């Protein structure tokens, strides 16, 4: 969602009606309020189950502040959730840096002029509808999605949204009353004050704040374009009744990369050559209209077919794919959805979203990749009075284009929890988080079988040795079975058990422990002196558990 996104094409009512029938409506229900589909009910059930699991197992707490009743959209990452989120952010950093992006950190609060220039002060709004009976307000697109399930509403006009409400007889969820047939605009920015009375806003995105030091970048990069910068930091949006856990927080963490590039470099972009044969699951707007599924297409093919417009943009899409895979999201859960022409910001040359398939919410937008052309630098030049141009080698001045990869770290963190959460229906009904070992909050847990020497002392020594390399913890409480259950729920991929059999009356080089694999529950006896090396190979995906001998 970006400033000034909504354009409002007028459709005549026949096309509109057809569109509705084709796109989304189950025409069989008439006369009664639309019932939630079975699939929606299943997803809701799972989502509730997951939310309480994440609360109880110390991943995500809230809405916060809980002891004061809590306000929707604010969450605490509990110890395990915070470790996971850190791993997600570190994967993002590594991938950006590997691709020559440099990290900056800009202020969260900026004065009103900035947001007038960026377009957020005027155009950054959500469509809201009010109940005529109880006066509750709801975000209309979210309400429709909740009732009708997995549908695409991006780019729908207010008129179309009202028609969908009416045709499906969607009523107020609080009191079943009718809505006032008018869509209001709700500005999403959180207002604050600097000093006594200077109006300011908590940034609704990091991107705008990243553009502003443009002249400083020119010095740092010695006037050589293209160059990339990225920022990971908090942003704030005053959403109406946010739900869906950290997927829709009022305060959240963004990670946005910006590539500054001259227009003629977009189709003469060296790094593209290295990735041009990579295949991405692309779902162009033509494919969406024809009800076709996404297809794995190489970047070069997509450029030839004009599905993608230039090399630099194609490269940015590939980087988006790399980013999400580096966080541990399975490739088969990712697709790229192109915005329809009426869904794009007026200045955007092209726009694709990265979507992840969640068990709780279906395909969910997690990232937008936009060719923003010269829009931002031109706007800020106009409003600041500064000349935001770069000087080319031949001395000519030019406003560079910006290609942006805009996402956050809350959604992928939640996605990992959602995708890898398994509730076992058999046995005690325990749960397992099958997180990829390299992003798991705790990577190794160490259990002394008994609180006696030499077992306990050796367990402590192992902990000491592994602590610098992995996130580890020691657990002495309860039966081994109970300790395994706790670690399975925390997503810990490997557990080490120290027992008498392995360490009593043995020289150090002969001592052994058992190593257990979370996903298969298989155990192997390994030498303590080899343990760190084996764990390193396992966690960095160099060997599989079966390969240990
Ligand atoms: Zn109501």
PDB file of N, CA and C and ligand atoms in Angstrom, residues 131 133-136 172 174-175 177, ligand 1:
ATOM      1  N   UNK A 131     -21.207   1.617  10.401  1.00  0.00           N
ATOM      2  CA  UNK A 131     -22.489   0.966  10.636  1.00  0.00           C
ATOM      3  C   UNK A 131     -23.523   2.044  10.981  1.00  0.00           C
ATOM      4  N   UNK A 133     -26.266   1.624  12.509  1.00  0.00           N
ATOM      5  CA  UNK A 133     -26.930   1.353  13.778  1.00  0.00           C
ATOM      6  C   UNK A 133     -26.007   1.598  14.974  1.00  0.00           C
ATOM      7  N   UNK A 134     -24.877   0.828  15.033  1.00  0.00           N
ATOM      8  CA  UNK A 134     -24.018   0.940  16.225  1.00  0.00           C
ATOM      9  C   UNK A 134     -22.839   1.876  16.018  1.00  0.00           C
ATOM     10  N   UNK A 135     -22.708   2.438  14.821  1.00  0.00           N
ATOM     11  CA  UNK A 135     -21.673   3.426  14.497  1.00  0.00           C
ATOM     12  C   UNK A 135     -20.244   2.883  14.501  1.00  0.00           C
ATOM     13  N   UNK A 136     -20.092   1.545  14.603  1.00  0.00           N
ATOM     14  CA  UNK A 136     -18.737   0.980  14.515  1.00  0.00           C
ATOM     15  C   UNK A 136     -18.180   1.229  13.120  1.00  0.00           C
ATOM     16  N   UNK A 172     -23.000  -5.368   9.424  1.00  0.00           N
ATOM     17  CA  UNK A 172     -22.071  -5.043  10.504  1.00  0.00           C
ATOM     18  C   UNK A 172     -21.793  -6.282  11.357  1.00  0.00           C
ATOM     19  N   UNK A 174     -20.660  -6.464  14.270  1.00  0.00           N
ATOM     20  CA  UNK A 174     -20.969  -6.261  15.688  1.00  0.00           C
ATOM     21  C   UNK A 174     -22.463  -6.381  15.973  1.00  0.00           C
ATOM     22  N   UNK A 175     -23.309  -5.750  15.120  1.00  0.00           N
ATOM     23  CA  UNK A 175     -24.736  -5.694  15.472  1.00  0.00           C
ATOM     24  C   UNK A 175     -25.654  -6.147  14.342  1.00  0.00           C
ATOM     25  N   UNK A 177     -26.280  -4.679  11.758  1.00  0.00           N
ATOM     26  CA  UNK A 177     -26.951  -3.531  11.158  1.00  0.00           C
ATOM     27  C   UNK A 177     -26.460  -3.263   9.745  1.00  0.00           C
TER      28      UNK A 177
HETATM   29 ZN1  LIG B   1     -23.224  -2.176  13.947  1.00  0.00          ZN
END
